[in-house]
C-alpha cells in the first residue's frame, strides 16, 4: 500500500533562517507531488506541483522553492524565512486525475 | 480560470443534517472531491464523484452534482460531534500537463448540542 511521510510535524524558526521540509512517498512510482500551504483560518493554497524528477511548477510567486531530487521525494525550501511564511504545510501525492493523498502536515511558526 | 468557492462557516444542531455547498468554475473537471480536516491534522478524502454522475451516496454522506450550475454539495445525515471539522471541496481540472487539484477555502462545520 502507498504511504506518504512528511516531517517534521512542527517547526519554529527565526526570521531569516533557512527552511527544508521533506516529503517522501512509498508504494508507488512516478506520482504527481504537491506542496500546499494553509494559513491560519484560511483555505489551502497550492504552492508547487511536480510531475517528475526535476520538474517543478510554481503556482504563486513567493519566498519558497521546491525540488524533486528523486522520484518519490519532494522538498520545500527557503533561503531566508519571512514572518508571512508561517502556516501549515501539506504535502500530497496523486496518480493522475485521481484523489490526492495527504501527509499529516508541518506546522511552521516563524518568530 | 480555476476557482472553487465555499462558505466559511456552518453551524448545525446535533442530529440534524448538514449541507455544505461548493461552486467551481472549470467545467472540464473529471473528479470532484470532498476532504475532511480535523484540527491539526492533514486532509482525508471523504468521498468523490465523477463528473458524469449526478449523485453519490455513502452511508451518512450524500454528494449532489449539478453540472449545469457547476454546483457541488455534501449532505451529512444525523450530524454528530465527531463530524466537527473543516470540509474542503476540490476539483481536478483537465487541460494541463499535470493533474492539479484545486481546493476551496474550506467550510468549518460546528455542532451545537
mmCIF file of C-alpha atoms in Angstrom:
data_model
loop_
_atom_site.group_PDB
_atom_site.id
_atom_site.type_symbol
_atom_site.label_atom_id
_atom_site.label_comp_id
_atom_site.label_asym_id
_atom_site.label_seq_id
_atom_site.Cartn_x
_atom_site.Cartn_y
_atom_site.Cartn_z
ATOM 1 C CA UNK A 1 0.000 0.000 0.000
ATOM 2 C CA UNK A 2 1.026 3.563 -0.536
ATOM 3 C CA UNK A 3 2.112 5.829 2.294
ATOM 4 C CA UNK A 4 3.294 9.404 2.493
ATOM 5 C CA UNK A 5 5.664 10.720 5.114
ATOM 6 C CA UNK A 6 6.164 14.355 5.916
ATOM 7 C CA UNK A 7 8.492 15.810 8.533
ATOM 8 C CA UNK A 8 8.962 17.494 10.848
ATOM 9 C CA UNK A 9 5.484 17.769 12.337
ATOM 10 C CA UNK A 10 6.196 21.127 13.960
ATOM 11 C CA UNK A 11 8.941 23.652 13.449
ATOM 12 C CA UNK A 12 9.771 27.017 14.997
ATOM 13 C CA UNK A 13 12.313 29.035 13.059
ATOM 14 C CA UNK A 14 13.628 32.592 13.396
ATOM 15 C CA UNK A 15 13.135 35.145 10.659
ATOM 16 C CA UNK A 16 15.941 34.966 8.118
ATOM 17 C CA UNK A 17 16.816 31.337 8.790
ATOM 18 C CA UNK A 18 16.675 28.653 6.070
ATOM 19 C CA UNK A 19 13.955 26.049 5.717
ATOM 20 C CA UNK A 20 13.851 22.489 4.465
ATOM 21 C CA UNK A 21 10.714 20.363 4.683
ATOM 22 C CA UNK A 22 10.842 16.869 3.302
ATOM 23 C CA UNK A 23 8.161 14.600 1.932
ATOM 24 C CA UNK A 24 8.545 11.038 0.702
ATOM 25 C CA UNK A 25 6.082 8.624 -0.826
ATOM 26 C CA UNK A 26 6.254 4.856 -0.671
ATOM 27 C CA UNK A 27 4.483 2.169 -2.620
ATOM 28 C CA UNK A 28 4.003 3.969 -5.911
ATOM 29 C CA UNK A 29 6.123 5.205 -8.769
ATOM 30 C CA UNK A 30 6.071 8.431 -10.751
ATOM 31 C CA UNK A 31 3.464 10.148 -8.568
ATOM 32 C CA UNK A 32 2.331 13.719 -9.007
ATOM 33 C CA UNK A 33 3.569 15.581 -5.936
ATOM 34 C CA UNK A 34 2.208 18.745 -4.373
ATOM 35 C CA UNK A 35 3.012 21.264 -1.680
ATOM 36 C CA UNK A 36 0.105 23.194 -0.207
ATOM 37 C CA UNK A 37 0.033 25.875 2.451
ATOM 38 C CA UNK A 38 -2.839 26.534 4.785
ATOM 39 C CA UNK A 39 -2.561 29.891 6.525
ATOM 40 C CA UNK A 40 -4.367 30.295 9.837
ATOM 41 C CA UNK A 41 -8.124 30.471 9.294
ATOM 42 C CA UNK A 42 -7.762 30.180 5.548
ATOM 43 C CA UNK A 43 -8.029 27.505 2.922
ATOM 44 C CA UNK A 44 -5.451 25.525 1.024
ATOM 45 C CA UNK A 45 -3.191 27.258 -1.419
ATOM 46 C CA UNK A 46 -1.299 25.214 -3.997
ATOM 47 C CA UNK A 47 2.362 26.270 -3.899
ATOM 48 C CA UNK A 48 4.152 23.781 -6.153
ATOM 49 C CA UNK A 49 3.430 20.634 -8.080
ATOM 50 C CA UNK A 50 5.662 18.181 -9.871
ATOM 51 C CA UNK A 51 5.040 15.528 -12.493
ATOM 52 C CA UNK A 52 8.541 14.060 -12.466
ATOM 53 C CA UNK A 53 12.108 14.293 -11.249
ATOM 54 C CA UNK A 54 13.434 17.803 -11.624
ATOM 55 C CA UNK A 55 10.101 19.117 -12.947
ATOM 56 C CA UNK A 56 8.613 21.784 -10.712
ATOM 57 C CA UNK A 57 5.726 24.134 -11.434
ATOM 58 C CA UNK A 58 5.167 27.114 -9.185
ATOM 59 C CA UNK A 59 1.655 28.384 -8.683
ATOM 60 C CA UNK A 60 2.345 31.599 -6.805
ATOM 61 C CA UNK A 61 5.377 33.886 -6.555
ATOM 62 C CA UNK A 62 6.891 33.652 -3.113
ATOM 63 C CA UNK A 63 9.873 33.225 -0.883
ATOM 64 C CA UNK A 64 9.847 29.454 -1.229
ATOM 65 C CA UNK A 65 11.216 26.923 -3.693
ATOM 66 C CA UNK A 66 10.710 23.223 -4.278
ATOM 67 C CA UNK A 67 12.861 20.429 -5.594
ATOM 68 C CA UNK A 68 12.357 16.821 -6.566
ATOM 69 C CA UNK A 69 15.730 15.108 -6.488
ATOM 70 C CA UNK A 70 14.228 11.617 -6.590
ATOM 71 C CA UNK A 71 11.018 10.163 -7.953
ATOM 72 C CA UNK A 72 9.320 9.924 -4.570
ATOM 73 C CA UNK A 73 10.963 12.786 -2.721
ATOM 74 C CA UNK A 74 9.696 16.343 -2.664
ATOM 75 C CA UNK A 75 11.437 19.108 -0.726
ATOM 76 C CA UNK A 76 10.196 22.571 0.171
ATOM 77 C CA UNK A 77 12.902 25.121 0.897
ATOM 78 C CA UNK A 78 13.613 28.707 1.672
ATOM 79 C CA UNK A 79 16.910 30.541 1.972
ATOM 80 C CA UNK A 80 15.534 33.179 4.344
ATOM 81 C CA UNK A 81 12.220 32.784 6.105
ATOM 82 C CA UNK A 82 9.768 35.637 6.497
ATOM 83 C CA UNK A 83 7.114 36.031 9.187
ATOM 84 C CA UNK A 84 4.495 35.598 6.487
ATOM 85 C CA UNK A 85 5.817 32.099 5.759
ATOM 86 C CA UNK A 86 4.180 30.823 8.949
ATOM 87 C CA UNK A 87 1.454 28.302 8.291
ATOM 88 C CA UNK A 88 0.517 24.679 7.961
ATOM 89 C CA UNK A 89 2.284 22.981 5.063
ATOM 90 C CA UNK A 90 0.854 19.878 3.491
ATOM 91 C CA UNK A 91 2.498 17.517 1.067
ATOM 92 C CA UNK A 92 0.327 15.348 -1.141
ATOM 93 C CA UNK A 93 0.586 12.868 -3.974
ATOM 94 C CA UNK A 94 -1.758 11.639 -6.657
ATOM 95 C CA UNK A 95 -1.719 9.269 -9.599
ATOM 96 C CA UNK A 96 -3.059 11.361 -12.431
ATOM 97 C CA UNK A 97 -6.647 12.571 -12.157
ATOM 98 C CA UNK A 98 -7.464 10.509 -9.100
ATOM 99 C CA UNK A 99 -7.713 11.543 -5.483
ATOM 100 C CA UNK A 100 -4.837 13.147 -3.618
ATOM 101 C CA UNK A 101 -3.367 11.593 -0.505
ATOM 102 C CA UNK A 102 -2.031 13.936 2.125
ATOM 103 C CA UNK A 103 0.701 13.830 4.690
ATOM 104 C CA UNK A 104 -0.018 14.867 8.252
ATOM 105 C CA UNK A 105 1.372 18.344 7.707
ATOM 106 C CA UNK A 106 4.081 20.534 9.187
ATOM 107 C CA UNK A 107 3.149 23.482 11.344
ATOM 108 C CA UNK A 108 5.760 26.156 10.741
ATOM 109 C CA UNK A 109 5.993 29.150 13.037
ATOM 110 C CA UNK A 110 8.416 31.876 12.060
ATOM 111 C CA UNK A 111 9.365 34.088 15.011
ATOM 112 C CA UNK B 1 -9.566 30.243 -14.685
ATOM 113 C CA UNK B 2 -9.806 27.669 -11.971
ATOM 114 C CA UNK B 3 -11.611 28.603 -8.804
ATOM 115 C CA UNK B 4 -13.516 26.760 -6.114
ATOM 116 C CA UNK B 5 -15.704 28.649 -3.680
ATOM 117 C CA UNK B 6 -17.455 27.635 -0.491
ATOM 118 C CA UNK B 7 -18.873 29.365 2.537
ATOM 119 C CA UNK B 8 -16.531 29.600 5.512
ATOM 120 C CA UNK B 9 -18.774 28.516 8.365
ATOM 121 C CA UNK B 10 -21.745 26.270 9.070
ATOM 122 C CA UNK B 11 -23.360 25.537 12.425
ATOM 123 C CA UNK B 12 -25.909 22.759 12.872
ATOM 124 C CA UNK B 13 -27.644 21.080 15.758
ATOM 125 C CA UNK B 14 -26.565 17.572 16.686
ATOM 126 C CA UNK B 15 -28.774 15.040 14.915
ATOM 127 C CA UNK B 16 -29.772 17.412 12.119
ATOM 128 C CA UNK B 17 -28.497 17.191 8.555
ATOM 129 C CA UNK B 18 -25.584 19.364 7.421
ATOM 130 C CA UNK B 19 -25.389 20.603 3.858
ATOM 131 C CA UNK B 20 -22.122 22.102 2.674
ATOM 132 C CA UNK B 21 -22.152 23.810 -0.708
ATOM 133 C CA UNK B 22 -19.442 24.486 -3.252
ATOM 134 C CA UNK B 23 -19.227 26.092 -6.683
ATOM 135 C CA UNK B 24 -16.464 25.533 -9.182
ATOM 136 C CA UNK B 25 -15.513 27.125 -12.463
ATOM 137 C CA UNK B 26 -13.765 24.507 -14.572
ATOM 138 C CA UNK B 27 -16.393 22.551 -16.487
ATOM 139 C CA UNK B 28 -13.765 20.120 -17.752
ATOM 140 C CA UNK B 29 -13.089 18.743 -14.283
ATOM 141 C CA UNK B 30 -13.143 14.990 -14.212
ATOM 142 C CA UNK B 31 -13.328 14.424 -10.485
ATOM 143 C CA UNK B 32 -14.822 16.478 -7.697
ATOM 144 C CA UNK B 33 -13.869 15.739 -4.114
ATOM 145 C CA UNK B 34 -14.811 16.342 -0.538
ATOM 146 C CA UNK B 35 -11.997 16.258 2.014
ATOM 147 C CA UNK B 36 -12.206 16.475 5.803
ATOM 148 C CA UNK B 37 -9.593 18.094 8.000
ATOM 149 C CA UNK B 38 -9.700 17.570 11.749
ATOM 150 C CA UNK B 39 -7.796 20.016 13.981
ATOM 151 C CA UNK B 40 -4.022 19.936 13.484
ATOM 152 C CA UNK B 41 -4.165 17.069 11.002
ATOM 153 C CA UNK B 42 -3.791 16.505 7.290
ATOM 154 C CA UNK B 43 -6.667 16.071 4.897
ATOM 155 C CA UNK B 44 -8.596 12.870 4.478
ATOM 156 C CA UNK B 45 -10.659 12.074 1.438
ATOM 157 C CA UNK B 46 -14.299 11.634 2.402
ATOM 158 C CA UNK B 47 -15.800 10.927 -0.963
ATOM 159 C CA UNK B 48 -15.552 11.867 -4.607
ATOM 160 C CA UNK B 49 -17.811 11.929 -7.605
ATOM 161 C CA UNK B 50 -17.136 11.536 -11.303
ATOM 162 C CA UNK B 51 -18.263 14.434 -13.417
ATOM 163 C CA UNK B 52 -20.691 12.210 -15.336
ATOM 164 C CA UNK B 53 -22.654 11.389 -12.179
ATOM 165 C CA UNK B 54 -25.433 13.381 -10.509
ATOM 166 C CA UNK B 55 -25.437 11.797 -7.097
ATOM 167 C CA UNK B 56 -23.390 9.509 -4.920
ATOM 168 C CA UNK B 57 -24.384 8.125 -1.550
ATOM 169 C CA UNK B 58 -22.080 6.548 1.002
ATOM 170 C CA UNK B 59 -23.650 5.770 4.387
ATOM 171 C CA UNK B 60 -24.423 9.157 6.010
ATOM 172 C CA UNK B 61 -22.863 11.108 3.141
ATOM 173 C CA UNK B 62 -24.685 12.213 0.006
ATOM 174 C CA UNK B 63 -22.962 14.144 -2.765
ATOM 175 C CA UNK B 64 -25.038 16.016 -5.331
ATOM 176 C CA UNK B 65 -23.556 17.425 -8.523
ATOM 177 C CA UNK B 66 -25.277 19.959 -10.755
ATOM 178 C CA UNK B 67 -23.008 20.263 -13.775
ATOM 179 C CA UNK B 68 -25.103 22.925 -15.438
ATOM 180 C CA UNK B 69 -24.720 25.265 -12.461
ATOM 181 C CA UNK B 70 -21.265 23.893 -11.505
ATOM 182 C CA UNK B 71 -22.545 23.292 -8.010
ATOM 183 C CA UNK B 72 -21.482 20.510 -5.661
ATOM 184 C CA UNK B 73 -22.951 19.759 -2.260
ATOM 185 C CA UNK B 74 -22.197 17.417 0.604
ATOM 186 C CA UNK B 75 -25.004 16.341 2.893
ATOM 187 C CA UNK B 76 -24.180 14.697 6.214
ATOM 188 C CA UNK B 77 -27.182 12.984 7.748
ATOM 189 C CA UNK B 78 -27.631 12.746 11.524
ATOM 190 C CA UNK B 79 -24.675 15.055 12.213
ATOM 191 C CA UNK B 80 -22.594 14.030 15.214
ATOM 192 C CA UNK B 81 -19.998 15.871 17.311
ATOM 193 C CA UNK B 82 -17.287 13.833 15.594
ATOM 194 C CA UNK B 83 -18.256 15.497 12.328
ATOM 195 C CA UNK B 84 -16.833 18.808 13.574
ATOM 196 C CA UNK B 85 -14.058 19.652 11.132
ATOM 197 C CA UNK B 86 -13.190 21.735 8.106
ATOM 198 C CA UNK B 87 -14.602 20.354 4.874
ATOM 199 C CA UNK B 88 -12.843 21.131 1.607
ATOM 200 C CA UNK B 89 -14.335 20.915 -1.816
ATOM 201 C CA UNK B 90 -11.816 20.272 -4.594
ATOM 202 C CA UNK B 91 -11.742 19.779 -8.328
ATOM 203 C CA UNK B 92 -9.284 18.101 -10.640
ATOM 204 C CA UNK B 93 -9.305 20.110 -13.858
ATOM 205 C CA UNK B 94 -8.142 18.802 -17.199
ATOM 206 C CA UNK B 95 -6.165 20.659 -19.781
ATOM 207 C CA UNK B 96 -2.807 20.923 -18.084
ATOM 208 C CA UNK B 97 0.237 18.719 -18.263
ATOM 209 C CA UNK B 98 -0.213 17.691 -14.657
ATOM 210 C CA UNK B 99 -3.250 16.924 -12.598
ATOM 211 C CA UNK B 100 -3.588 19.886 -10.320
ATOM 212 C CA UNK B 101 -6.139 19.565 -7.585
ATOM 213 C CA UNK B 102 -7.659 22.898 -6.705
ATOM 214 C CA UNK B 103 -9.217 23.338 -3.275
ATOM 215 C CA UNK B 104 -11.811 25.699 -1.938
ATOM 216 C CA UNK B 105 -11.180 27.678 1.221
ATOM 217 C CA UNK B 106 -12.910 25.110 3.402
ATOM 218 C CA UNK B 107 -16.138 25.217 5.426
ATOM 219 C CA UNK B 108 -15.785 24.950 9.179
ATOM 220 C CA UNK B 109 -18.627 22.804 10.490
ATOM 221 C CA UNK B 110 -19.506 23.218 14.143
ATOM 222 C CA UNK B 111 -22.056 21.151 16.004
ATOM 223 C CA UNK B 112 -24.241 22.579 18.746
ATOM 224 C CA UNK B 113 -25.969 20.374 21.321
#
